Amino acid sequence: MVHRRIRTSLLLALPLLLMGCKEAIYTNLSARAVNEMVATLISANVSASRKEVEAGVYSLMIDKQDLAIATIILDQHGLPSREFRAMDDVFTAEGLVGTPFEEQVRYAFALEQQLTQDIVSIAGVRDAGVTISLPRDEQRGRNEARPGSASVIVHHEVNFNVQAAIPKIKTLISGAIADLDYEQVAVVSFPVVRSEVTVTAPEVSEANVFGMNSALFIAAGLLMAICFCIYQLACAALRSRR
């Protein structure tokens, strides 16, 4: 009889435990990327947490009932952000010294990564890409050598003042690359129109109850089950003494 009541109490607590189940919505994220996503979701009243898969690699954990709205919110904010390779990573990846031309290509790629990251960090810029064309070292100083050039593509928010930003972007690019003339930098821009999703009051309330407080539901369910088991055992002990 006592064991049956204990099983019943555990079954009653099971739904509360299941409410707190989370799923990985994104994996292989850096600490910076996952922290940015967690902060964005929490500010939108959606429960989120990170789980370390291995050293420096994380997964974004979301409650099952919040998967759809979390995906929409992250897409609105252009998350997860693109990861860029640092210049040190580019030059230490192979561990071997290549030809002068190979080293120049790797240097140009590293510059592209760094400059793209700088442009993406500008408020109002959603995404960007930089392509650099440099003359080969053996052609520098010759009359037939083509001048270096760079092209930049910018995806920005609708209210972003792109006309004011283009000269600054061209100055940034030409100043970072030796012997690159300001006029040899081309910038094209495209506005990004994102559909807005309004979270109604009932949805926010549901997210608060079943999302952000999922840990409290788990703790409450376990506590209820433990207390009920202790109560049943105490009652059984008292009856056995009579």
PDB file of C-alpha atoms in Angstrom:
ATOM      1  CA  MET A   1       0.000   0.000   0.000  1.00  0.00           C
ATOM      2  CA  VAL A   2       2.765   2.406   0.962  1.00  0.00           C
ATOM      3  CA  HIS A   3       4.782   1.592  -2.141  1.00  0.00           C
ATOM      4  CA  ARG A   4       1.712   2.197  -4.279  1.00  0.00           C
ATOM      5  CA  ARG A   5       1.264   5.648  -2.769  1.00  0.00           C
ATOM      6  CA  ILE A   6       4.917   6.456  -3.316  1.00  0.00           C
ATOM      7  CA  ARG A   7       4.629   5.485  -6.981  1.00  0.00           C
ATOM      8  CA  THR A   8       1.521   7.661  -7.262  1.00  0.00           C
ATOM      9  CA  SER A   9       3.324  10.680  -5.821  1.00  0.00           C
ATOM     10  CA  LEU A  10       6.201  10.236  -8.241  1.00  0.00           C
ATOM     11  CA  LEU A  11       3.811  10.009 -11.180  1.00  0.00           C
ATOM     12  CA  LEU A  12       2.113  13.215 -10.052  1.00  0.00           C
ATOM     13  CA  ALA A  13       5.466  14.985  -9.954  1.00  0.00           C
ATOM     14  CA  LEU A  14       6.549  13.685 -13.376  1.00  0.00           C
ATOM     15  CA  PRO A  15       4.658  16.312 -15.453  1.00  0.00           C
ATOM     16  CA  LEU A  16       6.362  19.060 -13.482  1.00  0.00           C
ATOM     17  CA  LEU A  17       9.723  17.529 -14.255  1.00  0.00           C
ATOM     18  CA  LEU A  18       8.939  17.262 -17.954  1.00  0.00           C
ATOM     19  CA  MET A  19       7.982  20.949 -18.129  1.00  0.00           C
ATOM     20  CA  GLY A  20      11.605  21.881 -17.565  1.00  0.00           C
ATOM     21  CA  CYS A  21      13.001  19.816 -20.450  1.00  0.00           C
ATOM     22  CA  LYS A  22      15.240  21.840 -22.723  1.00  0.00           C
ATOM     23  CA  GLU A  23      16.538  21.187 -26.218  1.00  0.00           C
ATOM     24  CA  ALA A  24      19.631  22.449 -28.024  1.00  0.00           C
ATOM     25  CA  ILE A  25      18.491  24.871 -30.718  1.00  0.00           C
ATOM     26  CA  TYR A  26      22.065  25.781 -31.806  1.00  0.00           C
ATOM     27  CA  THR A  27      25.332  23.956 -31.233  1.00  0.00           C
ATOM     28  CA  ASN A  28      29.060  24.564 -31.782  1.00  0.00           C
ATOM     29  CA  LEU A  29      28.813  28.141 -30.526  1.00  0.00           C
ATOM     30  CA  SER A  30      31.564  30.255 -29.012  1.00  0.00           C
ATOM     31  CA  ALA A  31      31.124  31.769 -25.564  1.00  0.00           C
ATOM     32  CA  ARG A  32      30.621  35.229 -27.071  1.00  0.00           C
ATOM     33  CA  ALA A  33      27.952  34.040 -29.519  1.00  0.00           C
ATOM     34  CA  VAL A  34      25.944  31.976 -27.026  1.00  0.00           C
ATOM     35  CA  ASN A  35      26.042  34.721 -24.386  1.00  0.00           C
ATOM     36  CA  GLU A  36      24.709  37.220 -26.922  1.00  0.00           C
ATOM     37  CA  MET A  37      21.872  34.862 -27.859  1.00  0.00           C
ATOM     38  CA  VAL A  38      20.960  34.082 -24.246  1.00  0.00           C
ATOM     39  CA  ALA A  39      20.846  37.785 -23.371  1.00  0.00           C
ATOM     40  CA  THR A  40      18.648  38.555 -26.395  1.00  0.00           C
ATOM     41  CA  LEU A  41      16.147  35.811 -25.578  1.00  0.00           C
ATOM     42  CA  ILE A  42      15.937  36.621 -21.882  1.00  0.00           C
ATOM     43  CA  SER A  43      15.253  40.284 -22.725  1.00  0.00           C
ATOM     44  CA  ALA A  44      12.307  38.995 -24.824  1.00  0.00           C
ATOM     45  CA  ASN A  45      10.928  36.962 -21.883  1.00  0.00           C
ATOM     46  CA  VAL A  46      12.075  33.634 -23.325  1.00  0.00           C
ATOM     47  CA  SER A  47      13.967  31.293 -21.026  1.00  0.00           C
ATOM     48  CA  ALA A  48      17.398  30.325 -22.378  1.00  0.00           C
ATOM     49  CA  SER A  49      20.647  28.924 -21.063  1.00  0.00           C
ATOM     50  CA  ARG A  50      23.953  27.653 -22.358  1.00  0.00           C
ATOM     51  CA  LYS A  51      25.504  24.202 -22.022  1.00  0.00           C
ATOM     52  CA  GLU A  52      29.215  23.604 -22.455  1.00  0.00           C
ATOM     53  CA  VAL A  53      29.731  20.684 -24.843  1.00  0.00           C
ATOM     54  CA  GLU A  54      33.511  20.804 -24.705  1.00  0.00           C
ATOM     55  CA  ALA A  55      36.144  23.357 -23.797  1.00  0.00           C
ATOM     56  CA  GLY A  56      35.083  26.670 -25.323  1.00  0.00           C
ATOM     57  CA  VAL A  57      32.189  25.137 -27.313  1.00  0.00           C
ATOM     58  CA  TYR A  58      28.579  25.652 -26.232  1.00  0.00           C
ATOM     59  CA  SER A  59      24.988  24.768 -27.126  1.00  0.00           C
ATOM     60  CA  LEU A  60      22.011  27.092 -26.730  1.00  0.00           C
ATOM     61  CA  MET A  61      19.314  25.395 -24.639  1.00  0.00           C
ATOM     62  CA  ILE A  62      15.638  26.368 -25.016  1.00  0.00           C
ATOM     63  CA  ASP A  63      12.447  25.004 -23.457  1.00  0.00           C
ATOM     64  CA  LYS A  64      10.552  22.861 -25.970  1.00  0.00           C
ATOM     65  CA  GLN A  65       7.470  25.071 -25.991  1.00  0.00           C
ATOM     66  CA  ASP A  66       9.613  28.144 -26.789  1.00  0.00           C
ATOM     67  CA  LEU A  67      11.496  26.745 -29.810  1.00  0.00           C
ATOM     68  CA  ALA A  68       9.381  28.498 -32.453  1.00  0.00           C
ATOM     69  CA  ILE A  69       9.322  31.953 -30.882  1.00  0.00           C
ATOM     70  CA  ALA A  70      13.021  31.710 -29.963  1.00  0.00           C
ATOM     71  CA  THR A  71      13.940  30.957 -33.582  1.00  0.00           C
ATOM     72  CA  ILE A  72      11.956  33.971 -34.802  1.00  0.00           C
ATOM     73  CA  ILE A  73      13.482  36.317 -32.222  1.00  0.00           C
ATOM     74  CA  LEU A  74      17.028  35.204 -33.011  1.00  0.00           C
ATOM     75  CA  ASP A  75      16.403  35.627 -36.735  1.00  0.00           C
ATOM     76  CA  GLN A  76      15.108  39.156 -36.143  1.00  0.00           C
ATOM     77  CA  HIS A  77      18.352  40.046 -34.402  1.00  0.00           C
ATOM     78  CA  GLY A  78      20.580  38.339 -36.966  1.00  0.00           C
ATOM     79  CA  LEU A  79      21.791  35.742 -34.498  1.00  0.00           C
ATOM     80  CA  PRO A  80      23.921  33.754 -34.190  1.00  0.00           C
ATOM     81  CA  SER A  81      26.551  36.206 -35.346  1.00  0.00           C
ATOM     82  CA  ARG A  82      29.053  35.064 -37.914  1.00  0.00           C
ATOM     83  CA  GLU A  83      32.326  33.796 -36.494  1.00  0.00           C
ATOM     84  CA  PHE A  84      35.544  35.229 -37.920  1.00  0.00           C
ATOM     85  CA  ARG A  85      39.016  33.749 -38.039  1.00  0.00           C
ATOM     86  CA  ALA A  86      41.688  35.846 -36.383  1.00  0.00           C
ATOM     87  CA  MET A  87      44.875  36.661 -38.272  1.00  0.00           C
ATOM     88  CA  ASP A  88      46.890  34.480 -35.891  1.00  0.00           C
ATOM     89  CA  ASP A  89      44.632  31.511 -36.699  1.00  0.00           C
ATOM     90  CA  VAL A  90      45.108  31.972 -40.438  1.00  0.00           C
ATOM     91  CA  PHE A  91      48.893  31.994 -40.266  1.00  0.00           C
ATOM     92  CA  THR A  92      49.272  29.149 -37.763  1.00  0.00           C
ATOM     93  CA  ALA A  93      46.691  26.789 -39.290  1.00  0.00           C
ATOM     94  CA  GLU A  94      49.049  24.973 -41.626  1.00  0.00           C
ATOM     95  CA  GLY A  95      52.257  25.325 -39.675  1.00  0.00           C
ATOM     96  CA  LEU A  96      54.295  25.361 -42.901  1.00  0.00           C
ATOM     97  CA  VAL A  97      55.853  28.262 -44.792  1.00  0.00           C
ATOM     98  CA  GLY A  98      54.256  28.586 -48.240  1.00  0.00           C
ATOM     99  CA  THR A  99      55.355  30.393 -51.361  1.00  0.00           C
ATOM    100  CA  PRO A 100      55.376  34.205 -51.344  1.00  0.00           C
ATOM    101  CA  PHE A 101      52.142  34.212 -53.349  1.00  0.00           C
ATOM    102  CA  GLU A 102      50.469  31.785 -50.920  1.00  0.00           C
ATOM    103  CA  GLU A 103      51.531  33.936 -48.004  1.00  0.00           C
ATOM    104  CA  GLN A 104      50.104  36.986 -49.750  1.00  0.00           C
ATOM    105  CA  VAL A 105      46.778  35.217 -50.329  1.00  0.00           C
ATOM    106  CA  ARG A 106      46.585  34.192 -46.695  1.00  0.00           C
ATOM    107  CA  TYR A 107      47.427  37.727 -45.625  1.00  0.00           C
ATOM    108  CA  ALA A 108      44.651  39.124 -47.843  1.00  0.00           C
ATOM    109  CA  PHE A 109      42.179  36.596 -46.417  1.00  0.00           C
ATOM    110  CA  ALA A 110      43.119  37.517 -42.862  1.00  0.00           C
ATOM    111  CA  LEU A 111      42.643  41.195 -43.687  1.00  0.00           C
ATOM    112  CA  GLU A 112      39.246  40.461 -45.216  1.00  0.00           C
ATOM    113  CA  GLN A 113      38.167  38.642 -42.074  1.00  0.00           C
ATOM    114  CA  GLN A 114      39.333  41.418 -39.763  1.00  0.00           C
ATOM    115  CA  LEU A 115      37.841  44.244 -41.833  1.00  0.00           C
ATOM    116  CA  THR A 116      34.536  42.403 -42.217  1.00  0.00           C
ATOM    117  CA  GLN A 117      34.368  41.945 -38.459  1.00  0.00           C
ATOM    118  CA  ASP A 118      35.068  45.664 -37.964  1.00  0.00           C
ATOM    119  CA  ILE A 119      32.245  46.649 -40.329  1.00  0.00           C
ATOM    120  CA  VAL A 120      29.763  44.189 -38.798  1.00  0.00           C
ATOM    121  CA  SER A 121      30.465  45.719 -35.384  1.00  0.00           C
ATOM    122  CA  ILE A 122      29.040  49.063 -36.591  1.00  0.00           C
ATOM    123  CA  ALA A 123      25.612  49.707 -35.072  1.00  0.00           C
ATOM    124  CA  GLY A 124      22.942  49.184 -37.717  1.00  0.00           C
ATOM    125  CA  VAL A 125      24.980  46.804 -39.885  1.00  0.00           C
ATOM    126  CA  ARG A 126      23.521  43.299 -40.002  1.00  0.00           C
ATOM    127  CA  ASP A 127      26.155  41.601 -42.151  1.00  0.00           C
ATOM    128  CA  ALA A 128      29.022  42.507 -44.432  1.00  0.00           C
ATOM    129  CA  GLY A 129      31.670  41.069 -46.699  1.00  0.00           C
ATOM    130  CA  VAL A 130      35.045  42.402 -47.849  1.00  0.00           C
ATOM    131  CA  THR A 131      36.996  41.198 -50.884  1.00  0.00           C
ATOM    132  CA  ILE A 132      40.540  42.442 -51.440  1.00  0.00           C
ATOM    133  CA  SER A 133      42.534  42.262 -54.669  1.00  0.00           C
ATOM    134  CA  LEU A 134      46.221  42.997 -54.204  1.00  0.00           C
ATOM    135  CA  PRO A 135      48.966  43.100 -56.875  1.00  0.00           C
ATOM    136  CA  ARG A 136      51.472  40.288 -56.572  1.00  0.00           C
ATOM    137  CA  ASP A 137      54.677  41.228 -54.804  1.00  0.00           C
ATOM    138  CA  GLU A 138      56.796  40.650 -57.912  1.00  0.00           C
ATOM    139  CA  GLN A 139      54.612  43.090 -59.868  1.00  0.00           C
ATOM    140  CA  ARG A 140      54.798  45.950 -57.398  1.00  0.00           C
ATOM    141  CA  GLY A 141      56.516  49.004 -58.874  1.00  0.00           C
ATOM    142  CA  ARG A 142      56.086  47.871 -62.460  1.00  0.00           C
ATOM    143  CA  ASN A 143      54.088  49.889 -64.935  1.00  0.00           C
ATOM    144  CA  GLU A 144      51.928  46.914 -65.899  1.00  0.00           C
ATOM    145  CA  ALA A 145      50.958  46.171 -62.307  1.00  0.00           C
ATOM    146  CA  ARG A 146      47.266  46.682 -61.572  1.00  0.00           C
ATOM    147  CA  PRO A 147      46.520  48.833 -58.532  1.00  0.00           C
ATOM    148  CA  GLY A 148      45.045  47.126 -55.525  1.00  0.00           C
ATOM    149  CA  SER A 149      41.300  47.312 -55.026  1.00  0.00           C
ATOM    150  CA  ALA A 150      38.642  46.283 -52.545  1.00  0.00           C
ATOM    151  CA  SER A 151      34.903  45.710 -52.699  1.00  0.00           C
ATOM    152  CA  VAL A 152      32.548  45.814 -49.736  1.00  0.00           C
ATOM    153  CA  ILE A 153      28.966  44.592 -49.465  1.00  0.00           C
ATOM    154  CA  VAL A 154      26.896  45.819 -46.534  1.00  0.00           C
ATOM    155  CA  HIS A 155      23.518  44.523 -45.355  1.00  0.00           C
ATOM    156  CA  HIS A 156      22.023  47.089 -42.996  1.00  0.00           C
ATOM    157  CA  GLU A 157      18.874  47.960 -41.091  1.00  0.00           C
ATOM    158  CA  VAL A 158      16.290  50.063 -42.895  1.00  0.00           C
ATOM    159  CA  ASN A 159      16.834  53.129 -40.706  1.00  0.00           C
ATOM    160  CA  PHE A 160      20.643  52.937 -40.981  1.00  0.00           C
ATOM    161  CA  ASN A 161      22.257  56.058 -42.521  1.00  0.00           C
ATOM    162  CA  VAL A 162      24.274  54.204 -45.129  1.00  0.00           C
ATOM    163  CA  GLN A 163      25.224  57.328 -47.092  1.00  0.00           C
ATOM    164  CA  ALA A 164      27.009  58.721 -44.058  1.00  0.00           C
ATOM    165  CA  ALA A 165      28.668  55.384 -43.334  1.00  0.00           C
ATOM    166  CA  ILE A 166      30.071  54.664 -46.821  1.00  0.00           C
ATOM    167  CA  PRO A 167      32.885  57.284 -46.698  1.00  0.00           C
ATOM    168  CA  LYS A 168      33.903  56.036 -43.257  1.00  0.00           C
ATOM    169  CA  ILE A 169      33.947  52.436 -44.471  1.00  0.00           C
ATOM    170  CA  LYS A 170      36.086  53.393 -47.474  1.00  0.00           C
ATOM    171  CA  THR A 171      38.477  55.253 -45.175  1.00  0.00           C
ATOM    172  CA  LEU A 172      38.672  52.213 -42.904  1.00  0.00           C
ATOM    173  CA  ILE A 173      39.486  49.879 -45.797  1.00  0.00           C
ATOM    174  CA  SER A 174      42.001  52.129 -47.557  1.00  0.00           C
ATOM    175  CA  GLY A 175      43.734  52.936 -44.275  1.00  0.00           C
ATOM    176  CA  ALA A 176      44.148  49.281 -43.343  1.00  0.00           C
ATOM    177  CA  ILE A 177      45.707  48.186 -46.654  1.00  0.00           C
ATOM    178  CA  ALA A 178      49.060  49.580 -47.734  1.00  0.00           C
ATOM    179  CA  ASP A 179      49.088  51.505 -51.038  1.00  0.00           C
ATOM    180  CA  LEU A 180      45.323  51.121 -51.500  1.00  0.00           C
ATOM    181  CA  ASP A 181      43.766  54.305 -52.834  1.00  0.00           C
ATOM    182  CA  TYR A 182      40.493  55.551 -51.367  1.00  0.00           C
ATOM    183  CA  GLU A 183      38.911  55.665 -54.828  1.00  0.00           C
ATOM    184  CA  GLN A 184      39.719  51.989 -55.400  1.00  0.00           C
ATOM    185  CA  VAL A 185      37.291  50.922 -52.668  1.00  0.00           C
ATOM    186  CA  ALA A 186      33.752  50.133 -53.857  1.00  0.00           C
ATOM    187  CA  VAL A 187      30.887  49.834 -51.374  1.00  0.00           C
ATOM    188  CA  VAL A 188      27.426  48.487 -52.215  1.00  0.00           C
ATOM    189  CA  SER A 189      24.631  48.342 -49.675  1.00  0.00           C
ATOM    190  CA  PHE A 190      21.321  46.543 -49.269  1.00  0.00           C
ATOM    191  CA  PRO A 191      18.647  47.182 -46.620  1.00  0.00           C
ATOM    192  CA  VAL A 192      17.437  44.177 -44.667  1.00  0.00           C
ATOM    193  CA  VAL A 193      13.691  44.111 -44.078  1.00  0.00           C
ATOM    194  CA  ARG A 194      12.733  41.773 -41.256  1.00  0.00           C
ATOM    195  CA  SER A 195       9.166  40.908 -40.342  1.00  0.00           C
ATOM    196  CA  GLU A 196       8.325  41.983 -36.824  1.00  0.00           C
ATOM    197  CA  VAL A 197       6.761  39.457 -34.476  1.00  0.00           C
ATOM    198  CA  THR A 198       4.678  40.778 -31.603  1.00  0.00           C
ATOM    199  CA  VAL A 199       4.484  38.596 -28.529  1.00  0.00           C
ATOM    200  CA  THR A 200       1.027  39.001 -27.026  1.00  0.00           C
ATOM    201  CA  ALA A 201       0.403  39.190 -23.311  1.00  0.00           C
ATOM    202  CA  PRO A 202      -0.821  35.553 -22.990  1.00  0.00           C
ATOM    203  CA  GLU A 203       2.285  34.291 -24.772  1.00  0.00           C
ATOM    204  CA  VAL A 204       4.542  36.329 -22.537  1.00  0.00           C
ATOM    205  CA  SER A 205       2.692  34.998 -19.491  1.00  0.00           C
ATOM    206  CA  GLU A 206       3.063  31.436 -20.727  1.00  0.00           C
ATOM    207  CA  ALA A 207       6.756  31.952 -21.350  1.00  0.00           C
ATOM    208  CA  ASN A 208       7.150  33.344 -17.866  1.00  0.00           C
ATOM    209  CA  VAL A 209       5.273  30.468 -16.231  1.00  0.00           C
ATOM    210  CA  PHE A 210       6.556  27.530 -18.248  1.00  0.00           C
ATOM    211  CA  GLY A 211       9.821  28.978 -19.516  1.00  0.00           C
ATOM    212  CA  MET A 212      11.700  31.218 -17.126  1.00  0.00           C
ATOM    213  CA  ASN A 213      10.351  29.414 -14.050  1.00  0.00           C
ATOM    214  CA  SER A 214      10.997  25.879 -15.315  1.00  0.00           C
ATOM    215  CA  ALA A 215      13.734  25.405 -12.742  1.00  0.00           C
ATOM    216  CA  LEU A 216      11.281  26.330  -9.998  1.00  0.00           C
ATOM    217  CA  PHE A 217       8.787  23.773 -11.322  1.00  0.00           C
ATOM    218  CA  ILE A 218      11.454  21.074 -11.229  1.00  0.00           C
ATOM    219  CA  ALA A 219      12.439  21.955  -7.677  1.00  0.00           C
ATOM    220  CA  ALA A 220       8.799  22.162  -6.582  1.00  0.00           C
ATOM    221  CA  GLY A 221       7.976  18.799  -8.153  1.00  0.00           C
ATOM    222  CA  LEU A 222      10.903  17.065  -6.478  1.00  0.00           C
ATOM    223  CA  LEU A 223      10.119  18.690  -3.141  1.00  0.00           C
ATOM    224  CA  MET A 224       6.461  17.659  -3.340  1.00  0.00           C
ATOM    225  CA  ALA A 225       7.385  14.074  -4.186  1.00  0.00           C
ATOM    226  CA  ILE A 226       9.942  13.852  -1.368  1.00  0.00           C
ATOM    227  CA  CYS A 227       7.588  15.378   1.198  1.00  0.00           C
ATOM    228  CA  PHE A 228       4.767  13.073   0.167  1.00  0.00           C
ATOM    229  CA  CYS A 229       7.023  10.010   0.409  1.00  0.00           C
ATOM    230  CA  ILE A 230       8.226  11.058   3.865  1.00  0.00           C
ATOM    231  CA  TYR A 231       4.638  11.600   4.964  1.00  0.00           C
ATOM    232  CA  GLN A 232       3.565   8.154   3.744  1.00  0.00           C
ATOM    233  CA  LEU A 233       6.527   6.457   5.415  1.00  0.00           C
ATOM    234  CA  ALA A 234       5.843   8.295   8.683  1.00  0.00           C
ATOM    235  CA  CYS A 235       2.184   7.271   8.614  1.00  0.00           C
ATOM    236  CA  ALA A 236       3.146   3.669   7.941  1.00  0.00           C
ATOM    237  CA  ALA A 237       5.614   3.712  10.829  1.00  0.00           C
ATOM    238  CA  LEU A 238       2.996   5.081  13.226  1.00  0.00           C
ATOM    239  CA  ARG A 239       0.452   2.465  12.184  1.00  0.00           C
ATOM    240  CA  SER A 240       2.961  -0.339  12.662  1.00  0.00           C
ATOM    241  CA  ARG A 241       3.595   0.740  16.276  1.00  0.00           C
ATOM    242  CA  ARG A 242      -0.102   0.534  17.219  1.00  0.00           C
TER     243      ARG A 242
END
